[in-house]
Amino acid sequence: MTTTELGLPALPSRQVPGRRRPSRRLRVGSVPVGGGAPVSVQTMTTTRTEDVDATLQQIAACTAAGCDIIRVACPNQEAADALANIVAKSPIPVIADIHFQPRYVFAALDAGCAAVRVNPGNIKKFDDRVAQIARAASAAGVPIRIGVNAGSLDPRLLAKHGSATPQALVESALWECSLFEEHGFTDIKIAVKHHDPLTMIAANRLLAERCDYALHLGVTEAGPAFQGAIKSAVAFGVLLAEGIGDTIRVSLSTDPVEQVKAGCHILASLGLRPRTLEIVSCPGCGRLQVDIHKLAAQVEAAFDGFPHPLRIAVMGCVVNGPGESREADLGVSCGNGKGQIFRKGVVIKTVPESKIVETLLDEALNLTALTGEESA
């Protein structure tokens, strides 16, 4: 079943308005990153890693939401001991997130993690362990992500620049890469993150000019769901539209599944990921005779997880309602306690307001079943 068969516009022939930035390709387990590979979505579990069952349950939920790569914290020996079990049972590649103790890097490699994230700015005596880490990662064929965050910038560079400026973030990242390059290791992915979208954008633009490593985009500590999603969408939208960025993580103070959904929606909005369900709904005004906010929320909840790329219009008045509903696969135009139901541009029935949601869901199932039969 294709998106054009269900009324969605065809995806653009190229992934972004401009040319993708050339970058080295690496593999995080089964997922290619960089070198023109599709932009992947990542998130990080919030469970205690040593609680293997809870961690795997969260990984499964994130995978179902569209996550391509998952990262788990490894702050202690108990977490390190759990990695092998998690890696063996995870449906998607697992990255170990290492801070402070370099010995956990070796534990992650031994456990079969698909990649390791390190922040050299806060790893004790890191400079003295680079050669060992490079040799071990190279032997295992595992890439390393250099992660530079504004909140954990190397103290030497923080003192030099006075604050976590774009220049400080980039200098830190490239210096840390050079430590590995000295030992012939270049299977590297870089992330330079900041809570401010403009600083993050500037840092990634600088980094894109100065190296060809794959770039992981993230607005770190972006905030609660609403604020954080907007900040991330702004930063990612600007950079991805310029062809910068190979994998993303939306950092929100919410369930990782919601982070994944936000990331997938951002990519879909840019034509970088196939569209799934899209709900078109009006913002509301004094003309309305229905609680459009409540109705749109009910439709969204009813269609959560719906697997087909439908466009559904939920409209509240006669000004834009009929037109938007006709343009959608399914639509409803409301008024006087009733809803006119549109299917593929044609009014097929009028139902009481209380029946709108279940009618749309029934018609969606009928439409996708019919389209599937025609495509077979």
Coordinates of N, CA, C and O in Angstrom, one line a residue, residues 237-357:
G237 N 15.3 21.0 12.1 CA 14.7 21.4 10.8 C 15.7 22.3 10.1 O 15.9 22.1 8.9
V238 N 16.3 23.2 10.8 CA 17.3 24.1 10.1 C 18.5 23.2 9.6 O 18.9 23.4 8.4
L239 N 19.1 22.4 10.4 CA 20.3 21.7 10.0 C 20.0 20.6 9.0 O 20.7 20.5 8.0
L240 N 18.9 19.8 9.2 CA 18.6 18.8 8.2 C 18.2 19.4 6.8 O 18.5 18.8 5.8
A241 N 17.6 20.5 6.9 CA 17.3 21.2 5.6 C 18.5 21.7 4.9 O 18.5 21.8 3.6
E242 N 19.6 21.9 5.6 CA 20.9 22.2 5.0 C 21.7 21.0 4.7 O 22.9 21.1 4.3
G243 N 21.2 19.8 5.0 CA 21.9 18.6 4.7 C 22.8 18.1 5.8 O 23.6 17.2 5.6
I244 N 22.7 18.7 7.0 CA 23.6 18.4 8.1 C 22.9 17.5 9.1 O 21.8 17.9 9.6
G245 N 23.5 16.4 9.4 CA 22.9 15.5 10.4 C 22.6 14.1 9.8 O 22.1 14.0 8.7
D246 N 23.1 13.1 10.6 CA 22.9 11.7 10.1 C 22.1 10.8 11.1 O 21.6 9.8 10.6
T247 N 21.9 11.3 12.3 CA 21.1 10.6 13.2 C 20.6 11.6 14.3 O 21.3 12.5 14.5
I248 N 19.5 11.4 14.9 CA 18.9 12.4 15.8 C 18.4 11.7 17.1 O 18.0 10.5 17.1
R249 N 18.4 12.5 18.2 CA 17.7 12.1 19.4 C 17.0 13.3 20.0 O 17.6 14.4 20.2
V250 N 15.7 13.2 20.2 CA 14.9 14.3 20.8 C 14.9 14.1 22.3 O 14.4 13.2 22.8
S251 N 15.6 15.0 23.0 CA 15.8 14.9 24.4 C 14.7 15.6 25.2 O 14.7 16.8 25.3
L252 N 13.7 14.9 25.6 CA 12.5 15.5 26.3 C 12.4 14.9 27.7 O 12.8 13.8 28.0
S253 N 11.9 15.7 28.6 CA 11.6 15.2 30.0 C 10.3 14.5 30.0 O 9.3 14.9 30.6
T254 N 10.3 13.3 29.3 CA 9.1 12.5 29.2 C 9.5 11.1 28.8 O 10.7 10.8 28.6
D255 N 8.5 10.3 28.6 CA 8.7 8.9 28.2 C 9.6 8.8 26.9 O 9.3 9.5 26.0
P256 N 10.5 7.9 26.9 CA 11.3 7.8 25.7 C 10.5 7.5 24.4 O 10.9 7.9 23.3
V257 N 9.4 6.8 24.6 CA 8.5 6.5 23.4 C 8.1 7.8 22.8 O 8.0 8.0 21.6
E258 N 7.8 8.8 23.6 CA 7.3 10.1 23.1 C 8.5 10.8 22.4 O 8.3 11.6 21.4
Q259 N 9.7 10.6 22.9 CA 10.9 11.2 22.2 C 11.0 10.6 20.8 O 11.3 11.3 19.9
V260 N 10.8 9.3 20.7 CA 10.9 8.6 19.4 C 9.8 9.1 18.5 O 10.1 9.4 17.3
K261 N 8.6 9.2 19.0 CA 7.5 9.7 18.1 C 7.8 11.1 17.6 O 7.6 11.4 16.4
A262 N 8.3 12.0 18.5 CA 8.7 13.3 18.1 C 9.7 13.3 17.0 O 9.7 14.0 16.0
G263 N 10.8 12.5 17.2 CA 11.8 12.4 16.2 C 11.3 11.9 14.8 O 11.7 12.4 13.8
C264 N 10.5 10.9 14.9 CA 9.9 10.3 13.6 C 9.0 11.4 12.9 O 9.1 11.5 11.7
H265 N 8.3 12.1 13.7 CA 7.4 13.2 13.1 C 8.3 14.3 12.4 O 7.9 14.8 11.4
I266 N 9.4 14.6 13.1 CA 10.2 15.7 12.6 C 10.8 15.2 11.2 O 10.8 16.0 10.2
L267 N 11.3 14.0 11.2 CA 11.9 13.5 9.9 C 10.8 13.4 8.8 O 11.1 13.7 7.7
A268 N 9.6 12.9 9.2 CA 8.6 12.8 8.2 C 8.2 14.1 7.7 O 7.9 14.3 6.5
S269 N 8.2 15.2 8.5 CA 7.8 16.5 8.0 C 8.8 17.0 7.0 O 8.4 17.9 6.2
L270 N 10.0 16.6 7.1 CA 11.1 17.0 6.2 C 11.2 16.1 5.0 O 12.1 16.2 4.1
G271 N 10.4 15.0 4.9 CA 10.5 14.1 3.8 C 11.7 13.1 4.0 O 12.1 12.5 3.0
L272 N 12.1 13.0 5.2 CA 13.3 12.1 5.5 C 12.9 10.8 6.1 O 13.7 9.9 6.4
R273 N 11.6 10.6 6.2 CA 11.1 9.3 6.7 C 9.7 9.1 6.2 O 8.9 10.1 6.0
P274 N 9.3 7.9 5.8 CA 8.0 7.7 5.3 C 6.9 8.2 6.3 O 7.0 8.0 7.5
R275 N 5.9 8.8 5.7 CA 4.8 9.3 6.5 C 3.9 8.1 7.0 O 3.7 7.1 6.3
T276 N 3.4 8.3 8.2 CA 2.4 7.3 8.6 C 1.0 8.1 8.8 O 0.6 8.7 7.8
L277 N 0.4 8.0 9.9 CA -0.9 8.7 10.1 C -0.6 10.2 10.2 O 0.3 10.6 10.9
E278 N -1.5 11.0 9.6 CA -1.4 12.4 9.7 C -2.8 12.9 10.0 O -3.8 12.6 9.3
I279 N -2.9 13.7 11.1 CA -4.2 14.3 11.5 C -4.2 15.8 11.2 O -3.3 16.5 11.7
V280 N -5.1 16.3 10.3 CA -5.2 17.7 10.0 C -6.4 18.2 10.8 O -7.5 17.6 10.7
S281 N -6.2 19.2 11.7 CA -7.3 19.7 12.5 C -7.2 21.2 12.6 O -6.1 21.7 12.6
C282 N -8.3 21.9 12.8 CA -8.3 23.3 12.9 C -8.0 23.8 14.3 O -8.2 23.0 15.2
P283 N -7.5 25.0 14.4 CA -7.1 25.5 15.8 C -8.2 25.9 16.6 O -8.1 26.0 17.8
G284 N -9.4 26.2 16.0 CA -10.5 26.6 16.8 C -10.7 28.1 16.7 O -9.8 28.9 16.5
C285 N -12.0 28.5 16.7 CA -12.4 30.0 16.6 C -13.8 30.1 17.1 O -14.5 29.1 17.5
G286 N -14.3 31.4 17.1 CA -15.6 31.7 17.6 C -16.7 31.1 16.7 O -17.9 31.1 17.1
R287 N -16.4 30.6 15.5 CA -17.5 30.0 14.7 C -17.8 28.6 15.0 O -18.8 28.1 14.6
L288 N -17.0 28.0 15.9 CA -17.2 26.5 16.1 C -18.4 26.2 16.9 O -18.8 27.0 17.8
Q289 N -19.0 25.1 16.6 CA -20.2 24.5 17.4 C -19.8 23.2 18.0 O -20.7 22.4 18.3
V290 N -18.5 22.9 18.0 CA -18.0 21.6 18.6 C -16.7 21.9 19.3 O -16.0 22.9 19.0
D291 N -16.4 21.1 20.4 CA -15.2 21.3 21.1 C -14.1 20.6 20.2 O -13.8 19.4 20.4
I292 N -13.5 21.3 19.3 CA -12.6 20.7 18.3 C -11.3 20.2 19.0 O -10.7 19.2 18.5
H293 N -10.9 20.8 20.1 CA -9.7 20.4 20.8 C -9.9 19.0 21.4 O -9.1 18.1 21.2
K294 N -11.1 18.8 22.0 CA -11.4 17.5 22.6 C -11.6 16.5 21.5 O -11.1 15.3 21.6
L295 N -12.3 16.8 20.4 CA -12.5 15.9 19.3 C -11.2 15.5 18.7 O -11.0 14.3 18.4
A296 N -10.3 16.4 18.4 CA -9.1 16.1 17.8 C -8.2 15.1 18.7 O -7.6 14.2 18.2
A297 N -8.3 15.4 20.0 CA -7.5 14.5 20.9 C -8.1 13.1 20.9 O -7.4 12.1 21.0
Q298 N -9.5 13.0 20.9 CA -10.1 11.7 20.8 C -9.7 10.9 19.6 O -9.5 9.7 19.6
V299 N -9.7 11.6 18.4 CA -9.3 11.0 17.2 C -7.9 10.5 17.2 O -7.5 9.4 16.8
E300 N -7.0 11.4 17.8 CA -5.6 11.0 17.9 C -5.4 9.8 18.7 O -4.7 8.9 18.4
A301 N -6.1 9.8 19.9 CA -6.0 8.6 20.8 C -6.6 7.3 20.1 O -6.0 6.3 20.2
A302 N -7.7 7.5 19.4 CA -8.3 6.3 18.7 C -7.4 5.7 17.7 O -7.4 4.5 17.4
F303 N -6.6 6.6 17.0 CA -5.7 6.1 15.9 C -4.3 5.9 16.3 O -3.4 5.7 15.4
D304 N -4.0 6.0 17.6 CA -2.6 5.8 18.0 C -2.1 4.4 17.6 O -2.8 3.4 17.9
G305 N -1.0 4.4 16.9 CA -0.5 3.1 16.4 C -1.1 2.6 15.2 O -0.7 1.5 14.7
F306 N -2.0 3.3 14.6 CA -2.6 2.9 13.3 C -1.5 2.7 12.2 O -0.8 3.7 12.0
P307 N -1.4 1.6 11.6 CA -0.2 1.3 10.8 C -0.3 1.9 9.3 O 0.7 1.7 8.6
H308 N -1.3 2.5 8.9 CA -1.4 2.9 7.5 C -1.3 4.4 7.4 O -1.7 5.2 8.2
P309 N -0.7 4.9 6.2 CA -0.4 6.3 6.1 C -1.7 7.1 5.6 O -1.7 7.7 4.5
L310 N -2.7 7.2 6.5 CA -3.8 8.0 6.2 C -3.7 9.4 6.5 O -3.0 9.8 7.5
R311 N -4.4 10.3 5.8 CA -4.6 11.7 6.2 C -6.0 11.8 6.7 O -6.9 11.6 5.9
I312 N -6.2 12.3 7.9 CA -7.6 12.4 8.5 C -7.8 13.9 8.9 O -6.9 14.4 9.6
A313 N -8.8 14.5 8.4 CA -9.1 15.9 8.7 C -10.2 16.0 9.7 O -11.3 15.3 9.6
V314 N -10.0 16.7 10.8 CA -11.0 16.9 11.8 C -11.2 18.4 11.9 O -10.4 19.2 12.4
M315 N -12.4 18.8 11.3 CA -12.6 20.2 11.1 C -13.9 20.7 11.8 O -14.9 19.9 11.9
G316 N -13.9 21.9 12.2 CA -15.0 22.4 13.1 C -16.0 23.3 12.5 O -17.0 23.6 13.2
C317 N -15.9 23.8 11.3 CA -16.9 24.7 10.8 C -17.0 24.6 9.3 O -16.2 23.9 8.6
V318 N -17.9 25.4 8.7 CA -18.2 25.3 7.2 C -17.2 26.1 6.4 O -17.3 26.1 5.2
V319 N -16.3 26.9 7.0 CA -15.5 27.8 6.2 C -14.4 26.9 5.6 O -14.3 26.9 4.3
N320 N -13.5 26.3 6.3 CA -12.5 25.5 5.8 C -12.8 24.0 5.9 O -12.1 23.2 5.3
G321 N -13.8 23.6 6.7 CA -14.0 22.2 7.0 C -14.3 21.3 5.8 O -13.6 20.3 5.6
P322 N -15.2 21.7 4.9 CA -15.5 20.8 3.8 C -14.3 20.7 2.8 O -14.0 19.6 2.3
G323 N -13.6 21.8 2.6 CA -12.5 21.7 1.7 C -11.4 20.9 2.2 O -10.8 20.0 1.5
E324 N -11.0 21.0 3.5 CA -9.9 20.2 4.0 C -10.4 18.7 4.1 O -9.5 17.8 3.9
S325 N -11.6 18.5 4.4 CA -12.1 17.1 4.5 C -12.1 16.4 3.2 O -11.8 15.2 3.1
R326 N -12.4 17.2 2.1 CA -12.3 16.6 0.8 C -10.9 16.2 0.3 O -10.7 15.3 -0.4
E327 N -9.9 17.0 0.8 CA -8.5 16.8 0.4 C -7.9 15.6 1.2 O -6.9 15.1 0.8
A328 N -8.6 15.1 2.3 CA -8.0 14.1 3.1 C -8.5 12.7 2.6 O -9.5 12.6 1.8
D329 N -7.9 11.6 3.1 CA -8.5 10.3 2.9 C -9.8 10.2 3.6 O -10.8 9.7 3.0
L330 N -9.8 10.6 4.8 CA -11.1 10.6 5.6 C -11.2 12.0 6.3 O -10.1 12.6 6.6
G331 N -12.4 12.5 6.5 CA -12.5 13.8 7.1 C -13.9 13.9 7.7 O -14.8 13.2 7.4
V332 N -14.0 14.8 8.7 CA -15.3 15.2 9.3 C -15.3 16.7 9.3 O -14.4 17.4 9.7
S333 N -16.5 17.2 8.9 CA -16.8 18.6 9.1 C -18.0 18.8 10.0 O -19.1 18.2 9.7
C334 N -17.8 19.4 11.1 CA -18.8 19.4 12.2 C -19.6 20.7 12.3 O -19.3 21.8 11.8
G335 N -20.8 20.5 12.9 CA -21.7 21.6 13.1 C -23.1 21.1 13.6 O -23.5 20.0 13.2
N336 N -23.7 21.9 14.5 CA -25.1 21.6 14.9 C -25.2 20.2 15.5 O -26.2 19.5 15.3
G337 N -24.1 19.8 16.2 CA -24.2 18.5 16.9 C -24.0 17.3 16.0 O -24.2 16.1 16.4
K338 N -23.6 17.5 14.8 CA -23.4 16.4 13.8 C -22.1 16.6 13.1 O -21.4 17.6 13.2
G339 N -21.7 15.5 12.4 CA -20.5 15.5 11.6 C -20.7 14.9 10.2 O -21.3 13.8 10.1
Q340 N -20.4 15.7 9.2 CA -20.4 15.1 7.8 C -19.1 14.3 7.6 O -18.0 14.9 7.8
I341 N -19.2 13.1 7.3 CA -18.1 12.2 7.1 C -17.7 12.1 5.6 O -18.6 11.8 4.8
F342 N -16.5 12.5 5.3 CA -16.0 12.4 3.9 C -15.0 11.3 3.8 O -14.2 11.0 4.7
R343 N -15.1 10.6 2.6 CA -14.2 9.5 2.3 C -13.7 9.8 0.9 O -14.5 9.8 -0.1
K344 N -12.4 10.0 0.7 CA -11.8 10.3 -0.6 C -12.6 11.4 -1.4 O -12.8 11.3 -2.6
G345 N -12.9 12.4 -0.6 CA -13.5 13.6 -1.2 C -15.0 13.6 -1.4 O -15.6 14.6 -1.9
V346 N -15.7 12.6 -0.9 CA -17.1 12.4 -1.1 C -17.8 12.3 0.3 O -17.3 11.5 1.1
V347 N -18.9 13.0 0.5 CA -19.7 12.9 1.7 C -20.4 11.5 1.6 O -21.1 11.2 0.7
I348 N -20.1 10.7 2.6 CA -20.7 9.3 2.6 C -21.8 9.2 3.7 O -22.7 8.3 3.6
K349 N -21.8 10.0 4.7 CA -22.8 9.9 5.8 C -22.7 11.1 6.7 O -21.7 11.8 6.7
T350 N -23.8 11.3 7.4 CA -23.8 12.3 8.5 C -24.2 11.6 9.8 O -25.1 10.8 9.8
V351 N -23.4 11.8 10.9 CA -23.5 11.1 12.1 C -23.6 12.0 13.3 O -23.1 13.2 13.2
P352 N -24.2 11.6 14.4 CA -24.2 12.4 15.6 C -22.8 12.7 16.1 O -21.9 11.8 15.8
E353 N -22.6 13.8 16.8 CA -21.2 14.1 17.2 C -20.6 13.0 18.1 O -19.4 12.7 18.0
S354 N -21.5 12.3 18.8 CA -21.0 11.2 19.7 C -20.5 10.0 18.9 O -19.8 9.1 19.5
K355 N -20.8 9.9 17.6 CA -20.4 8.8 16.8 C -19.3 9.1 15.9 O -18.9 8.2 15.1
I356 N -18.8 10.3 15.9 CA -17.8 10.7 14.9 C -16.5 9.8 15.0 O -16.0 9.3 14.0
V357 N -16.0 9.7 16.2 CA -14.7 9.0 16.3 C -14.8 7.5 15.9 O -14.0 7.0 15.1

